[in-house]
Short mmCIF file of C-alpha atoms in Angstrom, two decimals:
data_model
loop_
_atom_site.label_atom_id
_atom_site.label_comp_id
_atom_site.label_asym_id
_atom_site.label_seq_id
_atom_site.Cartn_x
_atom_site.Cartn_y
_atom_site.Cartn_z
CA MET Z 1 -22.24 23.20 -1.58
CA ALA Z 2 -20.59 20.29 0.17
CA THR Z 3 -19.26 17.05 -1.25
CA THR Z 4 -17.94 13.95 0.23
CA PRO Z 5 -17.51 10.31 -1.05
CA ARG Z 6 -18.95 7.65 1.29
CA PRO Z 7 -19.90 4.07 0.63
CA TYR Z 8 -23.46 3.02 1.66
CA SER Z 9 -25.29 -0.40 0.97
CA SER Z 10 -29.00 0.60 1.71
CA LEU Z 11 -29.62 2.82 -1.30
CA ASP Z 12 -33.12 1.16 -1.66
CA ARG Z 13 -34.34 2.05 1.78
CA PRO Z 14 -35.11 5.75 1.71
CA GLY Z 15 -35.65 5.92 5.39
CA ALA Z 16 -32.06 4.61 6.05
CA LEU Z 17 -30.53 6.67 3.14
CA ILE Z 18 -32.05 10.02 4.36
CA ALA Z 19 -30.96 9.18 7.97
CA ALA Z 20 -27.32 8.80 6.74
CA LEU Z 21 -27.14 12.35 5.12
CA PRO Z 22 -26.08 14.24 8.23
CA ALA Z 23 -23.01 11.92 8.94
CA VAL Z 24 -22.10 12.09 5.24
CA LEU Z 25 -22.38 15.92 5.10
CA GLY Z 26 -21.05 16.40 8.53
CA PHE Z 27 -24.26 18.50 9.59
CA VAL Z 28 -27.92 18.28 9.55
CA PRO Z 29 -29.08 19.71 6.09
CA GLU Z 30 -31.86 22.34 6.37
CA ARG Z 31 -33.62 24.01 3.35
CA SER Z 32 -31.46 21.88 1.10
CA LEU Z 33 -31.53 19.87 -2.06
CA VAL Z 34 -29.22 16.92 -1.57
CA LEU Z 35 -28.17 14.84 -4.57
CA VAL Z 36 -26.69 11.30 -3.84
CA THR Z 37 -24.82 9.88 -6.71
CA VAL Z 38 -24.57 6.21 -7.30
CA ALA Z 39 -22.10 4.25 -9.20
CA ASP Z 40 -21.59 0.43 -9.09
CA ALA Z 41 -24.36 0.21 -6.57
CA ASP Z 42 -22.48 2.23 -4.04
CA MET Z 43 -23.01 5.76 -2.69
CA GLY Z 44 -20.54 8.17 -4.46
CA ALA Z 45 -20.26 11.86 -3.98
CA VAL Z 46 -23.14 13.63 -2.10
CA LEU Z 47 -23.72 17.06 -3.35
CA ARG Z 48 -25.77 19.81 -1.46
CA ALA Z 49 -27.28 23.07 -2.51
CA ASP Z 50 -29.36 25.60 -0.62
CA LEU Z 51 -32.95 25.84 -1.89
CA SER Z 52 -32.76 29.56 -1.61
CA ASP Z 53 -30.06 29.68 -4.45
CA PRO Z 54 -31.08 30.35 -7.95
CA PRO Z 55 -32.19 27.01 -9.14
CA PRO Z 56 -31.11 26.90 -12.80
CA ASP Z 57 -27.52 27.63 -12.00
CA GLN Z 58 -27.51 25.26 -9.03
CA LEU Z 59 -29.14 22.44 -10.80
CA CYS Z 60 -26.73 22.65 -13.77
CA GLN Z 61 -23.66 22.54 -11.49
CA LEU Z 62 -25.08 19.62 -9.60
CA ALA Z 63 -25.60 17.74 -12.62
CA GLU Z 64 -22.02 18.59 -13.93
CA LEU Z 65 -20.52 17.39 -10.61
CA ALA Z 66 -22.56 14.30 -10.57
CA ALA Z 67 -21.30 13.45 -14.08
CA ALA Z 68 -17.82 14.24 -13.18
CA ALA Z 69 -18.00 11.92 -10.23
CA GLY Z 70 -18.81 9.07 -12.63
CA ALA Z 71 -22.51 8.65 -11.44
CA GLU Z 72 -24.73 6.29 -13.25
CA THR Z 73 -27.85 7.39 -11.34
CA ALA Z 74 -28.69 9.71 -8.55
CA ILE Z 75 -31.15 10.09 -5.79
CA ALA Z 76 -32.55 13.41 -4.77
CA VAL Z 77 -33.76 14.46 -1.31
CA ILE Z 78 -35.41 17.78 -0.87
CA VAL Z 79 -35.23 18.94 2.84
CA ASP Z 80 -37.96 21.66 3.22
CA ASP Z 81 -39.84 22.42 6.32
CA SER Z 82 -42.22 24.83 4.67
CA GLY Z 83 -43.84 22.14 2.56
CA ALA Z 84 -45.84 20.23 5.14
CA GLY Z 85 -49.51 19.93 3.67
CA CYS Z 86 -48.87 22.76 1.13
CA ALA Z 87 -50.11 21.93 -2.26
CA MET Z 88 -48.20 24.85 -3.72
CA CYS Z 89 -45.05 23.66 -2.15
CA ALA Z 90 -45.52 20.16 -3.62
CA ASP Z 91 -45.85 21.58 -7.02
CA GLU Z 92 -42.66 23.55 -6.52
CA HIS Z 93 -40.90 20.41 -5.47
CA ARG Z 94 -42.09 18.54 -8.47
CA ARG Z 95 -41.00 21.34 -10.81
CA LEU Z 96 -37.60 21.29 -9.01
CA ALA Z 97 -37.35 17.48 -9.49
CA ASN Z 98 -38.36 17.67 -13.21
CA THR Z 99 -35.92 20.32 -13.95
CA LEU Z 100 -33.14 18.37 -12.16
CA THR Z 101 -34.06 15.27 -14.12
CA ASP Z 102 -33.58 17.18 -17.39
CA GLU Z 103 -30.21 18.64 -16.32
CA LEU Z 104 -29.06 15.06 -15.06
CA ASP Z 105 -30.24 13.58 -18.51
CA ALA Z 106 -28.33 16.12 -20.47
CA HIS Z 107 -25.25 14.86 -18.63
CA GLY Z 108 -25.97 11.13 -18.98
CA VAL Z 109 -27.10 10.58 -15.33
CA GLU Z 110 -30.55 9.12 -14.45
CA LEU Z 111 -32.52 10.41 -11.48
CA ALA Z 112 -33.80 7.33 -9.94
CA ALA Z 113 -35.90 8.79 -7.21
CA ALA Z 114 -36.73 12.08 -5.46
CA TYR Z 115 -37.91 12.39 -1.94
CA VAL Z 116 -39.04 15.26 0.24
CA VAL Z 117 -38.83 15.52 3.97
CA ALA Z 118 -39.54 18.35 6.34
CA GLU Z 119 -36.52 17.58 8.42
CA ILE Z 120 -33.93 14.94 8.72
CA ALA Z 121 -34.80 13.39 12.25
CA GLY Z 122 -35.87 10.06 13.52
CA GLY Z 123 -39.45 9.57 13.03
CA ALA Z 124 -39.82 12.28 10.33
CA ARG Z 125 -41.99 11.17 7.38
CA TRP Z 126 -40.57 11.10 3.78
CA TYR Z 127 -42.67 11.29 0.61
CA CYS Z 128 -42.16 10.62 -3.14
CA VAL Z 129 -42.05 13.95 -4.79
CA ASP Z 130 -43.86 12.89 -7.72
CA GLY Z 131 -46.90 11.78 -5.73
CA CYS Z 132 -46.49 8.24 -6.25
CA GLY Z 133 -48.16 7.60 -2.85
CA ASN Z 134 -45.03 6.02 -1.42
CA SER Z 135 -43.81 7.28 1.96
CA GLY Z 136 -42.23 6.19 5.05
CA VAL Z 137 -40.32 7.19 8.22
CA VAL Z 138 -36.86 8.45 8.57
CA GLU Z 139 -34.67 6.16 10.66
CA ASP Z 140 -32.54 7.56 13.66
CA PRO Z 141 -29.65 9.56 12.14
CA THR Z 142 -27.60 9.01 15.17
CA ALA Z 143 -27.80 5.27 14.95
CA SER Z 144 -27.30 4.98 11.22
CA PRO Z 145 -24.17 2.71 10.24
CA THR Z 146 -22.58 5.73 8.62
CA ALA Z 147 -22.86 7.82 11.74
CA VAL Z 148 -21.47 5.23 13.84
CA ALA Z 149 -18.41 4.70 11.48
CA ALA Z 150 -18.14 8.52 11.41
CA VAL Z 151 -17.95 8.71 15.25
CA LEU Z 152 -15.45 5.80 15.45
CA ASP Z 153 -13.26 7.57 12.93
CA GLY Z 154 -13.06 10.61 15.23
CA ARG Z 155 -15.30 12.84 13.15
CA ARG Z 156 -17.58 15.39 14.87
CA LEU Z 157 -21.21 15.84 13.59
CA TYR Z 158 -22.60 19.23 13.55
CA ARG Z 159 -26.22 20.36 13.97
CA ARG Z 160 -25.89 23.00 11.37
CA ARG Z 161 -23.67 23.89 8.59
CA ASP Z 162 -22.80 27.24 10.27
CA GLU Z 163 -21.25 25.22 13.17
CA LEU Z 164 -18.88 23.51 10.68
CA VAL Z 165 -17.99 26.72 8.99
CA ALA Z 166 -17.03 28.17 12.43
CA VAL Z 167 -14.29 25.57 12.72
CA VAL Z 168 -12.27 27.52 10.14
CA ALA Z 169 -13.86 30.90 10.36
CA THR Z 170 -11.62 33.91 11.46
CA ALA Z 171 -12.18 34.01 15.20
CA ASP Z 172 -11.35 37.73 15.92
CA SER Z 173 -10.83 40.02 12.96
CA ALA Z 174 -9.19 42.87 14.88
CA ARG Z 175 -6.70 40.43 16.42
CA ALA Z 176 -6.12 38.92 13.10
CA ALA Z 177 -5.42 42.36 11.61
CA ALA Z 178 -2.88 43.11 14.31
CA LEU Z 179 -1.23 39.85 13.78
CA GLY Z 180 -1.12 40.58 10.07
CA ARG Z 181 0.78 43.71 10.85
CA LYS Z 182 3.34 41.92 12.86
CA ILE Z 183 3.75 39.23 9.95
CA GLU Z 184 4.30 42.18 7.42
CA SER Z 185 6.95 43.78 9.65
CA ALA Z 186 8.81 40.49 10.03
CA SER Z 187 11.56 39.43 7.54
CA ALA Z 188 10.26 37.42 4.51
CA PRO Z 189 12.26 34.24 3.92
CA ASP Z 190 14.77 34.47 0.92
CA PRO Z 191 13.43 32.37 -1.90
CA SER Z 192 17.15 31.13 -2.55
CA ARG Z 193 17.97 30.47 1.17
CA PRO Z 194 19.73 27.15 1.90
CA ASP Z 195 17.96 23.94 2.94
CA SER Z 196 19.19 24.17 6.36
CA GLU Z 197 16.93 27.34 6.95
CA ALA Z 198 13.89 25.34 5.48
CA ARG Z 199 14.87 22.42 7.76
CA SER Z 200 14.72 24.70 10.73
CA ASP Z 201 11.24 26.02 9.91
CA VAL Z 202 10.04 22.53 9.47
CA GLU Z 203 11.49 21.66 12.97
CA HIS Z 204 9.81 24.71 14.49
CA ALA Z 205 6.43 23.66 12.92
CA LEU Z 206 7.00 20.17 14.38
CA ALA Z 207 7.71 21.72 17.81
CA CYS Z 208 4.51 23.68 17.54
CA VAL Z 209 2.61 20.46 16.82
CA GLU Z 210 4.20 18.77 19.87
CA ARG Z 211 3.19 21.83 22.07
CA GLY Z 212 -0.38 21.41 20.64
CA GLU Z 213 -0.41 17.72 21.86
CA ARG Z 214 0.30 19.19 25.28
CA ASP Z 215 -2.57 21.79 24.98
CA ARG Z 216 -0.19 24.62 25.06
CA PRO Z 217 -1.41 27.68 22.82
CA LEU Z 218 0.77 29.08 20.23
CA ALA Z 219 2.39 32.47 20.84
CA ASP Z 220 2.22 35.25 18.32
CA ALA Z 221 5.87 34.83 17.52
CA ASP Z 222 5.11 31.17 16.48
CA LEU Z 223 2.13 32.26 14.28
CA VAL Z 224 4.27 34.87 12.65
CA ARG Z 225 6.96 32.35 11.81
CA LEU Z 226 4.68 29.70 10.72
CA ALA Z 227 2.90 32.23 8.33
CA TRP Z 228 6.20 33.00 6.65
CA SER Z 229 7.33 29.37 6.74
CA LEU Z 230 4.38 28.26 4.71
CA THR Z 231 5.45 30.41 1.94
CA ASP Z 232 8.35 28.23 1.34
CA ALA Z 233 7.29 25.27 -0.90
CA ARG Z 234 9.90 23.00 0.66
CA VAL Z 235 8.46 23.62 4.22
CA ARG Z 236 4.78 23.47 3.23
CA ASP Z 237 5.07 20.31 1.05
CA THR Z 238 6.95 18.54 3.64
CA LEU Z 239 4.26 19.38 6.23
CA TYR Z 240 1.59 17.64 4.10
CA ALA Z 241 3.14 14.33 5.42
CA LEU Z 242 1.97 14.96 8.82
CA ALA Z 243 -1.70 14.26 7.53
CA VAL Z 244 -0.66 10.49 7.66
CA GLY Z 245 1.64 10.46 10.59
CA ASP Z 246 1.19 9.44 14.25
CA SER Z 247 0.70 13.20 15.22
CA ALA Z 248 -1.90 13.83 12.49
CA GLY Z 249 -4.49 14.96 14.95
CA ALA Z 250 -2.29 17.47 16.70
CA ALA Z 251 -1.05 18.80 13.34
CA GLU Z 252 -4.65 19.29 12.16
CA ALA Z 253 -5.43 21.18 15.25
CA VAL Z 254 -2.59 23.54 14.60
CA TRP Z 255 -3.65 24.15 11.09
CA ALA Z 256 -7.25 24.93 12.31
CA GLU Z 257 -5.73 27.27 14.83
CA LEU Z 258 -3.81 28.96 12.17
CA ALA Z 259 -7.00 29.29 9.94
CA ARG Z 260 -8.91 30.89 12.77
CA ARG Z 261 -6.17 33.29 13.85
CA LEU Z 262 -4.17 34.41 10.73
CA PRO Z 263 -5.46 37.10 8.37
CA GLU Z 264 -5.89 36.79 4.67
CA PRO Z 265 -3.77 35.85 2.57
CA TRP Z 266 -1.75 34.01 5.37
CA ARG Z 267 -4.46 31.64 6.39
CA VAL Z 268 -4.90 30.15 2.90
CA GLU Z 269 -1.99 27.62 3.23
CA ALA Z 270 -3.06 26.78 6.72
CA LEU Z 271 -6.58 26.06 5.23
CA VAL Z 272 -5.31 23.80 2.55
CA LEU Z 273 -3.16 21.94 5.00
CA LEU Z 274 -6.19 21.47 7.08
CA ALA Z 275 -8.28 20.24 4.13
CA PHE Z 276 -5.57 17.73 3.07
CA SER Z 277 -5.40 16.35 6.55
CA ALA Z 278 -9.18 16.08 6.97
CA TYR Z 279 -9.52 14.58 3.39
CA ALA Z 280 -6.82 12.00 4.20
CA ARG Z 281 -8.60 10.67 7.25
CA GLY Z 282 -12.13 10.59 5.45
CA ASP Z 283 -13.67 13.78 6.82
CA GLY Z 284 -14.90 15.16 3.55
CA PRO Z 285 -17.17 17.79 5.18
CA LEU Z 286 -14.20 19.59 6.86
CA ALA Z 287 -12.08 19.17 3.77
CA GLY Z 288 -14.87 20.83 1.74
CA ILE Z 289 -15.42 23.77 3.92
CA SER Z 290 -11.71 24.35 4.12
CA LEU Z 291 -11.30 24.30 0.46
CA ASP Z 292 -14.11 26.61 -0.07
CA GLN Z 293 -12.56 29.18 2.34
CA ALA Z 294 -9.11 28.69 0.78
CA LEU Z 295 -10.28 29.16 -2.67
CA ARG Z 296 -12.20 32.39 -1.77
CA GLY Z 297 -8.87 33.78 -0.54
CA GLU Z 298 -6.88 32.55 -3.41
CA PRO Z 299 -9.02 31.25 -6.43
CA LEU Z 300 -6.12 29.87 -8.42
CA HIS Z 301 -4.33 27.99 -5.64
CA ASN Z 302 -3.15 24.83 -7.16
CA MET Z 303 -3.27 22.30 -4.34
CA ALA Z 304 -6.66 23.59 -3.27
CA GLY Z 305 -8.09 23.49 -6.75
CA MET Z 306 -6.68 20.01 -7.20
CA LEU Z 307 -8.23 18.77 -3.89
CA GLU Z 308 -11.55 20.37 -4.61
CA HIS Z 309 -11.66 18.51 -7.88
CA ALA Z 310 -10.65 15.22 -6.31
CA LEU Z 311 -13.41 15.77 -3.57
CA ARG Z 312 -16.02 16.59 -5.99
CA SER Z 313 -15.20 13.49 -8.28
CA GLY Z 314 -15.36 11.15 -5.42
CA MET Z 315 -11.73 10.18 -5.00
CA ARG Z 316 -11.30 8.05 -2.10
CA PRO Z 317 -9.07 9.07 0.90
CA GLU Z 318 -6.68 6.38 0.42
CA GLN Z 319 -5.80 7.71 -2.91
CA ILE Z 320 -5.29 11.33 -1.53
CA ARG Z 321 -2.91 9.89 1.31
CA GLU Z 322 -0.47 8.74 -1.52
CA LEU Z 323 0.28 12.39 -2.08
CA ALA Z 324 1.89 12.35 1.37
CA ARG Z 325 4.76 10.34 0.08
CA THR Z 326 6.16 13.57 -1.41
CA GLY Z 327 6.41 15.15 1.99
CA TYR Z 328 8.35 12.15 3.35
CA ARG Z 329 10.89 12.47 0.31
CA LEU Z 330 11.36 16.10 0.83
CA ALA Z 331 11.85 15.51 4.69
CA GLN Z 332 14.55 13.09 3.86
CA GLN Z 333 16.17 15.51 1.54
CA LEU Z 334 16.12 18.23 4.12
CA GLY Z 335 17.32 15.86 6.88
CA VAL Z 336 14.20 16.11 9.01
CA ARG Z 337 12.76 13.31 10.94
CA LEU Z 338 8.99 13.07 10.69
CA PRO Z 339 6.58 11.03 12.83
CA PRO Z 340 6.11 7.55 11.39
CA ARG Z 341 3.18 6.87 9.27
CA ARG Z 342 0.17 5.41 10.99
CA LEU Z 343 -2.14 2.58 9.65
CA PHE Z 344 -5.52 3.40 8.42
CA GLY Z 345 -8.15 0.72 8.82
CA ARG Z 346 -11.21 0.44 6.65
CA ARG Z 347 -14.42 0.76 8.54
CA ALA Z 348 -17.63 -0.39 7.33
CA GLY Z 349 -20.17 2.41 6.30
#
């Protein structure tokens, strides 16, 4: 399941709304039930579930998340390439929409419309699930205002969800295991160590980010030190500030590299740093995938849980960015100079 908040103004144009979904989710959904929540006439959280998942549990969870996001109404889009011209499939889609309506009603949310489409591609035809006779053509997803805004914001759009997952998936299990042995054999930082040692670790992390800006790969020794450094709350919480600094892109690339190369449980903190950075710049899909992986590794991780709740409830990126202030305060206490904060512009979606 993926979620992301994204404003959109053409909720009454099904062809445009459906075309916007790949840019909102970060990938082109297939065999999916997508629920677009609406509050104050704007698109809120967008929720997705696999059609192959057990419907009752998934629909109940979607309804709960929609209500938690403050939705007044919602629009469902069923993406199913097995239903073209199939009367039995049409009946299944109607039953799915009816069950979803009941679940949403139980949580005070109205299902305003439900559409079915075989694929999300320009020229594909959408239909009303209830057989009302309304239908139309999906607009070009690559030309939608939401897609254009995503590209201008530096977000990459993926053809499939698997490609997005690969951004944070372990790249080589054998190498990760070998690196894990190196980490375990290294000296763990003393929890009561002085601020000067924490400052040294922050400065090392900043040096790694700077190396990343020059496309220089990290050595195993750097990865080992970073893995242990992130277990110190002073270091980890200071580094959250990089998400809103001038080197945010390079820092995010380092966190992604750590997520792919470190083994469990060491990769969890890197995943949460990556999620925070992605969320701060408005990339809900990458944030959601990173948080899902982090919580699989450490289900009770406080920051990951808080960010996941914020993402599912539709909290805006600008609100999340305020959390980075703590990192700047910690850096000042440690005597570390961080990159200056950058300005975030608001683009039309």
